[in-house]
Short mmCIF file of C-alpha atoms in Angstrom, two decimals:
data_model
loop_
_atom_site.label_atom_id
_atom_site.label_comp_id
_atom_site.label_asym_id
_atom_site.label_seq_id
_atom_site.Cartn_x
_atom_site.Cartn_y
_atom_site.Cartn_z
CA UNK A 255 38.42 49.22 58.02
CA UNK A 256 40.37 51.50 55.86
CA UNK A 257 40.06 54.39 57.72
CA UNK A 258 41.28 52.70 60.64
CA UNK A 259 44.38 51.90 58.59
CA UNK A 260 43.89 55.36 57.19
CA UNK A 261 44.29 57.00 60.46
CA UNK A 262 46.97 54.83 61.84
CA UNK A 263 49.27 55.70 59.21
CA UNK A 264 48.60 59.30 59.70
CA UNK A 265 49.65 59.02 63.62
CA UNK A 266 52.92 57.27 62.25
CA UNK A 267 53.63 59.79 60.04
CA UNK A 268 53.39 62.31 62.34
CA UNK A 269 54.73 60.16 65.40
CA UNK A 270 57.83 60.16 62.89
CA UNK A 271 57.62 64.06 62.00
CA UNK A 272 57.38 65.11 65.44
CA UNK A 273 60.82 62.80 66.00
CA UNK A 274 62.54 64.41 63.13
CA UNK A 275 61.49 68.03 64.76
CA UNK A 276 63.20 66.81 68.02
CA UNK A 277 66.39 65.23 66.59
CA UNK A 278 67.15 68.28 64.49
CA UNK A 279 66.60 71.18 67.44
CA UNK A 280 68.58 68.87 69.63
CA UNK A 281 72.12 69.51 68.14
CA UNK A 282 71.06 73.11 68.18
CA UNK A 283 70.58 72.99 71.46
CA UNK A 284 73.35 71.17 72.03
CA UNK A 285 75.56 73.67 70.17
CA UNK A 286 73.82 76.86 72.31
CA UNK A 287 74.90 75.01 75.40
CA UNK A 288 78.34 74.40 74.71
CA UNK A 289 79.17 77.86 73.86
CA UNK A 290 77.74 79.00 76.74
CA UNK A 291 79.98 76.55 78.81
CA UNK A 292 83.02 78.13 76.65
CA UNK A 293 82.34 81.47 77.19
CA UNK A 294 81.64 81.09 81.01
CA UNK A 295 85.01 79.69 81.09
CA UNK A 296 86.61 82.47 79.06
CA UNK A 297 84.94 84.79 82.20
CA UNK A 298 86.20 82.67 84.55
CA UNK A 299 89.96 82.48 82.90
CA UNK A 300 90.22 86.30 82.51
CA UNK A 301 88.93 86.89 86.31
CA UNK A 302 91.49 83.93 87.39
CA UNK A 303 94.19 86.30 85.34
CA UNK A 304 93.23 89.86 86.48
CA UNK A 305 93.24 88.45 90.17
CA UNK A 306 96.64 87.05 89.98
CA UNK A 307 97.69 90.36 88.44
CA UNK A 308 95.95 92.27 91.28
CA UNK A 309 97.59 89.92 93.53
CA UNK A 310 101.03 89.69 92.27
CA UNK A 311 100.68 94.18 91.91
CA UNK A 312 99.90 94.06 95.54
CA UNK A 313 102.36 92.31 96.87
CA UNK A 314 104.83 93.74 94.70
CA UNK A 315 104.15 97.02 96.54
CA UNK A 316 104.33 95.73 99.76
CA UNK A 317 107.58 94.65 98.84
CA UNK A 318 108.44 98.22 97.76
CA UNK A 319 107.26 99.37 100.87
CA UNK A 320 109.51 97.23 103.30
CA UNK A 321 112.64 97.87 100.88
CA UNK A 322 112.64 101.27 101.21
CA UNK A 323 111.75 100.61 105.06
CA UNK A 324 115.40 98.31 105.62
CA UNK A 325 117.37 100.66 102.88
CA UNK A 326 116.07 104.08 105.46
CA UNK A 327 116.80 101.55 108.73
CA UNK A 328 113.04 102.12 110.16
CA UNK A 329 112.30 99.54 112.52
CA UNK A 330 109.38 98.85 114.95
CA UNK A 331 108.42 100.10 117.98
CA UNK A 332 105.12 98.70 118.11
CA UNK A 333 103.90 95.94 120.10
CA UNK A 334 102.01 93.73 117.22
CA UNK A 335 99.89 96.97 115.02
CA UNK A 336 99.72 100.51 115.03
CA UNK A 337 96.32 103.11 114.31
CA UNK A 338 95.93 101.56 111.35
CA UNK A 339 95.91 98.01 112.52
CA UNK A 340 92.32 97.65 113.88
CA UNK A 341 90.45 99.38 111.28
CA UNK A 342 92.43 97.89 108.05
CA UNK A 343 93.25 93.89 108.96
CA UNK A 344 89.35 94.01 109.56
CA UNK A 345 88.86 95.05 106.13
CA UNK A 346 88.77 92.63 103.43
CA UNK A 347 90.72 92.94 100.55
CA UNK A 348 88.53 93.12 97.48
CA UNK A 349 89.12 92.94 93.84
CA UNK A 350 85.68 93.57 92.33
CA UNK A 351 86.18 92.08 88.79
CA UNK A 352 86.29 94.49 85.74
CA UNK A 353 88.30 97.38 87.50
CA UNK A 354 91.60 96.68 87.29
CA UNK A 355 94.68 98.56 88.71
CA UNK A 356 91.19 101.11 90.48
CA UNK A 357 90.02 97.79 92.73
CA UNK A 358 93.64 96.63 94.21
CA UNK A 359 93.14 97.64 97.85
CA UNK A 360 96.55 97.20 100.14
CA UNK A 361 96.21 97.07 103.94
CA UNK A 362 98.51 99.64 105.55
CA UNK A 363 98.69 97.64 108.60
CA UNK A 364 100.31 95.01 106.59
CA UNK A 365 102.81 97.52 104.78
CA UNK A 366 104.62 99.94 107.39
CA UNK A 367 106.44 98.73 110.05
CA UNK A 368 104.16 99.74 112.91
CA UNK A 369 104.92 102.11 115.67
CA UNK A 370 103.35 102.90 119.09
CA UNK A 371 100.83 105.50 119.48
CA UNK A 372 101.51 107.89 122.79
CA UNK A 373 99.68 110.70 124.41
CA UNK A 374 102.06 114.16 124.06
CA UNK A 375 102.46 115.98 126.92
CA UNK A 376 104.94 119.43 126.64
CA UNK A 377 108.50 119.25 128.39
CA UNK A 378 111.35 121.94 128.33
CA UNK A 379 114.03 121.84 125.68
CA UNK A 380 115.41 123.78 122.47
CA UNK A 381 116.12 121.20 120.40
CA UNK A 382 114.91 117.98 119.21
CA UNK A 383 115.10 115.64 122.09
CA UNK A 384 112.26 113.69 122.84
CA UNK A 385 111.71 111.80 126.17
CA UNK A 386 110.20 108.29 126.43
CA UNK A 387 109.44 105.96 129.10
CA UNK A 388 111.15 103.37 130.14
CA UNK A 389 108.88 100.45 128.65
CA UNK A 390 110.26 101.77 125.81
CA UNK A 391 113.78 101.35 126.30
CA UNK A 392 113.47 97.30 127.27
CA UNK A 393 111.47 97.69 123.81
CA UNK A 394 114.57 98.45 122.14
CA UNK A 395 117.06 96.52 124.68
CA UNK A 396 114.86 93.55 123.35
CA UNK A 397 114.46 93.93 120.34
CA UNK A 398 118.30 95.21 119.38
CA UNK A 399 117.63 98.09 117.22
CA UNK A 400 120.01 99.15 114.77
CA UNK A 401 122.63 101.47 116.47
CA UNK A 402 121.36 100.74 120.01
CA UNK A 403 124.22 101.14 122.26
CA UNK A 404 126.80 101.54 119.58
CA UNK A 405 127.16 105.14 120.64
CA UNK A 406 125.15 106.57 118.04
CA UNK A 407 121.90 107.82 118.79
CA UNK A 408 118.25 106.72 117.18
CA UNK A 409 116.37 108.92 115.22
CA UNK A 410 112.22 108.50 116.06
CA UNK A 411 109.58 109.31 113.68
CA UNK A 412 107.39 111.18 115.65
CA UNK A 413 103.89 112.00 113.79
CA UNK A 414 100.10 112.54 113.96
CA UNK A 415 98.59 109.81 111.85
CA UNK A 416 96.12 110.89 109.14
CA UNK A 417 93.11 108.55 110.12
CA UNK A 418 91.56 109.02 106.23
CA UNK A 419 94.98 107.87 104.62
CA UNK A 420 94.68 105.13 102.59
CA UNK A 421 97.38 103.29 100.22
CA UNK A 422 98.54 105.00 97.81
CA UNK A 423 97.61 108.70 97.79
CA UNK A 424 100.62 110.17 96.56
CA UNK A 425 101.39 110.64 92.71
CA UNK A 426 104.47 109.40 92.95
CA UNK A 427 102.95 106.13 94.66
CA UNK A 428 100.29 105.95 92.00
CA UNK A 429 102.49 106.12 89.30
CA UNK A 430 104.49 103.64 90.62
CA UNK A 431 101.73 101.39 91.41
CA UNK A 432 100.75 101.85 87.41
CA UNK A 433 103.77 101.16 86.16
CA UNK A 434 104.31 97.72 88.10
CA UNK A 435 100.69 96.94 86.78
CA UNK A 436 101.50 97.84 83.29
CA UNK A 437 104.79 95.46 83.89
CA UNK A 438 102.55 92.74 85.49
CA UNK A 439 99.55 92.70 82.72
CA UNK A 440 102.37 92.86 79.86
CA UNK A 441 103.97 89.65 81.41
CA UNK A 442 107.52 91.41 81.64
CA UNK A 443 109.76 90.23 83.96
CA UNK A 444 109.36 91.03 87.81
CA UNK A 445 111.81 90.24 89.87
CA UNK A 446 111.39 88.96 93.93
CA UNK A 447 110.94 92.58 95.12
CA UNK A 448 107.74 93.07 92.85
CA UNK A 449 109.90 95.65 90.50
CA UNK A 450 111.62 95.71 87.39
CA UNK A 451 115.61 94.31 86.81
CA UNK A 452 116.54 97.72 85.96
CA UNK A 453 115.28 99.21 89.08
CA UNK A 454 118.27 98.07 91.02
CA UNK A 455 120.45 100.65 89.50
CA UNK A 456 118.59 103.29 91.02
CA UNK A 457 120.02 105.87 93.58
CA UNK A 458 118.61 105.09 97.08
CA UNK A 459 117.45 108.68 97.18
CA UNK A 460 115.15 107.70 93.48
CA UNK A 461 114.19 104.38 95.11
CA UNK A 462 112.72 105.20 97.85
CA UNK A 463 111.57 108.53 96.51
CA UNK A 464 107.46 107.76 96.43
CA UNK A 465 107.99 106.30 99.67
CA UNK A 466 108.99 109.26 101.16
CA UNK A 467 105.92 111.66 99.12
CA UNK A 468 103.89 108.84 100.73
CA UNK A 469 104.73 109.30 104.27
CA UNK A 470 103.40 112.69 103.78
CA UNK A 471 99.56 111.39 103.12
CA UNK A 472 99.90 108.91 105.38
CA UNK A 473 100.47 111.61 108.28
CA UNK A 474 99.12 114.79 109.17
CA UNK A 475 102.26 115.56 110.06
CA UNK A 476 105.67 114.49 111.01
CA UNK A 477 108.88 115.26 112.09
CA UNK A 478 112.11 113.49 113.46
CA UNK A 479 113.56 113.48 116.60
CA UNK A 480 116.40 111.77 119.25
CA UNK A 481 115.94 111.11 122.90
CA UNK A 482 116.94 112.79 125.98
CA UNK A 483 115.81 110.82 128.75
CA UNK A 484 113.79 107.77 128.93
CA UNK A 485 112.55 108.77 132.40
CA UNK A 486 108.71 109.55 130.85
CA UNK A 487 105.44 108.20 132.30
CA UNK A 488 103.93 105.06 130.37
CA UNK A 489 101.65 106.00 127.71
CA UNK A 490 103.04 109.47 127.05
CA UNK A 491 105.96 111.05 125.23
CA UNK A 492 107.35 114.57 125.71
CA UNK A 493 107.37 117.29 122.98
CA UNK A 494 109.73 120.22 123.80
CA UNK A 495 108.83 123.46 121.57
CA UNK A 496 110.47 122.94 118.87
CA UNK A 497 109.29 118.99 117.68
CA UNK A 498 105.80 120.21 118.45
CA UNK A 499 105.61 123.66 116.81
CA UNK A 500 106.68 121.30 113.81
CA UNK A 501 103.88 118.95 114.67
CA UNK A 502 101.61 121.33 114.21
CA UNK A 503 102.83 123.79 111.52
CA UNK A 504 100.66 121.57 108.43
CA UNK A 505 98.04 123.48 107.78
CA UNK A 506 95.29 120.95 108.00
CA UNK A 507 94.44 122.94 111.74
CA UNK A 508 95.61 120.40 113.70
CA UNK A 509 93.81 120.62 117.40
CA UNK A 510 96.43 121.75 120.31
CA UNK A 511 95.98 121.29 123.99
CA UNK A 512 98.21 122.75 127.17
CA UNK A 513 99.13 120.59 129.96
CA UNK A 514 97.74 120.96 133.48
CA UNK A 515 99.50 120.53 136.43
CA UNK A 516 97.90 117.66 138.10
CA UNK A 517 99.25 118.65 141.86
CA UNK A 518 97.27 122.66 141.15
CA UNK A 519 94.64 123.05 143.73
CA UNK A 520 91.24 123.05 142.06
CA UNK A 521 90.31 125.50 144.12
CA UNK A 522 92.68 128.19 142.93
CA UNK A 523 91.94 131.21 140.90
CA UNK A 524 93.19 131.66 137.68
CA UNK A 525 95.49 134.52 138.19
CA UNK A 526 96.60 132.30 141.31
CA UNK A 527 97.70 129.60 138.37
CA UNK A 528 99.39 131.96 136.36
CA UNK A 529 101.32 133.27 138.79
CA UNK A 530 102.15 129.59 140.14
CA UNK A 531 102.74 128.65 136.43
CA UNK A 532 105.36 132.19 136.13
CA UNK A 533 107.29 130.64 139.28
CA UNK A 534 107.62 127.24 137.84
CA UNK A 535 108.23 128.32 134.35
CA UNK A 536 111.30 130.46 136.36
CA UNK A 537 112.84 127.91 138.60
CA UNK A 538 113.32 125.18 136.52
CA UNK A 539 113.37 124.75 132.45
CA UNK A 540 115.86 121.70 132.72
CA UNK A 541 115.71 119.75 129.61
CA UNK A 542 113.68 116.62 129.19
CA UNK A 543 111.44 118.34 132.34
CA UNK A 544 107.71 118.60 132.32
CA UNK A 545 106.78 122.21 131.15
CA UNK A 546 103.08 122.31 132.52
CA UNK A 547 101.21 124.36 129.91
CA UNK A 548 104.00 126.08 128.78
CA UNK A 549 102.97 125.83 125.03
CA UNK A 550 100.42 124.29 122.44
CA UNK A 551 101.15 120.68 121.98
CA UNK A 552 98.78 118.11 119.65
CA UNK A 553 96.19 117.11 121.49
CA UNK A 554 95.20 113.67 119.73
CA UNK A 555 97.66 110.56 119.35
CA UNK A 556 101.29 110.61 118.22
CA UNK A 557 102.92 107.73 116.46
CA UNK A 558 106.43 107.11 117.62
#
C-alpha cells in the first residue's frame, strides 16, 4: 500500500516537473518567434523602400528623357513603337532586391519618342535632303508637327539603331542616373521632373547634355536631315550621298548594299549593266531621283 502511494507521488512530481520544463521553454520560444516576425518585417520594410527608390529613380529619368525631348522639339513619327518596342515592353522590369542603383532596368520603348523604321534606298542629291513617302506626310498633316507648314522646314533624325543599346550606356547618363539615386536614397527634395530644384537654372545646352552623349549608344549612327520630296515609295526613304556616307562613316563596319534597278533585264551581262547604269547615271541626276546603285547605302533598317 505504500508503495502504491510511493509511486503515485513520484508520477506527480514529475507530471509537475515535466510542466515546469514546458512553461519555462515556452516564453523562449515565444521570444525566438517574435524576433523572427520583427526582423522579417525589417526585410520586408527595406525592400518596400529600395523599390520605391528604384521606382521613383526610374521614372525620374524618364522624365529627363522626354524634357530634353520637348526642350530639342523631337516629336514622333511612329505609328504606336519603334525597334525597340517589341523586344523591351516584353521585358519585365526587375528590381532584384540587394542591388540597388545596378538592378533599375528602364524600357527604351517607354523613354524616346518613337520613330518609323524604313528601308534606304540611294537617290541623287548633294546635300541633305531626304525624300519620304507620302504616308508620311498625312503623318505629319495629322498629327501637326511643330513648324509644319509655317514655312520652316523639319529637321529628321535619320539613324541606324544599335539593336544591343540598352538604357543608360553613356557616362554622362550614368552619372546622372547616380546622382538622382544618391538624391532619392538621401530623401532630398525631387521635384515633378525627377531632378533637383537647382537643375532648372541650367543652360539647355547642360540640360540636355547626357541626352545628347546618349543618342550616340543608342544608335550606330546618326545624322540629320530635311526633305525634298515626299514622292518616295511606302516603306522606303531615300539617302542621297552625302546623309549616307555619314550613315556609315562610325566605325562599327556598318553593312552597305547598292540598289538594283528592278526594270534591268535578268538576262543581261554585266558589262551590259554598267554601261546601262553609265547612261542613266548621265541623263538624269535630278535631285530627290532614284540613283540605282550609284553608291553604298546601309543595308539594314533606318529610323526616321
Amino acid at each position: 500500500m505504500d508503495f502504491e502511494i510511493a509511486t503515485r507521488k513520484l508520477k506527480s512530481e514529475q507530471s509537475k516537473l515535466r510542466s515546469n520544463r514546458f512553461s519555462k521553454r515556452k516564453p523562449s520560444l515565444s521570444a525566438t518567434a517574435q524576433k523572427q516576425a520583427k526582423d522579417q518585417k525589417k526585410k520586408e520594410e527595406q525592400r518596400r523602400k529600395e523599390a520605391s527608390h528604384k521606382r521613383t529613380v526610374k521614372e525620374g529619368m524618364e522624365k529627363y528623357v522626354r524634357h530634353c525631348e520637348r526642350l530639342l522639339g523631337v516629336s514622333s513619327l511612329g505609328g504606336g513603337g519603334g525597334p525597340h518596342a517589341e523586344s523591351a515592353v516584353a521585358a519585365a522590369l526587375s528590381f532584384p532586391a540587394g542591388k540597388g542603383l545596378r538592378s533599375i532596368k528602364v524600357d527604351p520603348a517607354k523613354v524616346y519618342t518613337q520613330g518609323t523604321t524604313l528601308t534606304a534606298t540611294s537617290i541623287w542629291g548633294d546635300g541633305d535632303k531626304i525624300t519620304l513617302s507620302p504616308s508620311v506626310l498625312a503623318k505629319l498633316s495629322e498629327k501637326e508637327h511643330g513648324g509644319f507648314g509655317s514655312g520652316s522646314p523639319l529637321t529628321f533624325r535619320v539613324g541606324i539603331v544599335n539593336e544591343d543599346y540598352t538604357f543608360p550606356s553613356s557616362s554622362a547618363m550614368k552619372q546622372k542616373m547616380e546622382d538622382l539615386w544618391n538624391k532619392v536614397t538621401s530623401a532630398e527634395e525631387i521635384n515633378e521632373d525627377g531632378e533637383s530644384d537647382d537643375d532648372d537654372e541650367e543652360e539647355e545646352d547642360d540640360y540636355t547634355l547626357a541626352y545628347k552623349e546618349e543618342l550616340k549608344h543608342r544608335y550606330t549612327s546618326y545624322t540629320h536631315a530635311t526633305v525634298v520630296e515626299f514622292t518616295q515609295e511606302d516603306g522606303f526613304v531615300g539617302l542621297p550621298s552625302p546623309v549616307a556616307s555619314a550613315l556609315l562613316s562610325s566605325d562599327c563596319n556598318i553593312p552597305t548594299t547598292r540598289t538594283v534597278d528592278p526594270s534591268s533585264s535578268a538576262a543581261a551581262t554585266e558589262e551590259e549593266d554598267d554601261a546601262n547604269m553609265v547612261v542613266e547615271m548621265e541623263q538624269d541626276k535630278t535631285p530627290g531621283h532614284l540613283a540605282w546603285g550609284a553608291f553604298d547605302i546601309p543595308r539594314g533598317k533606318i529610323e526616321i
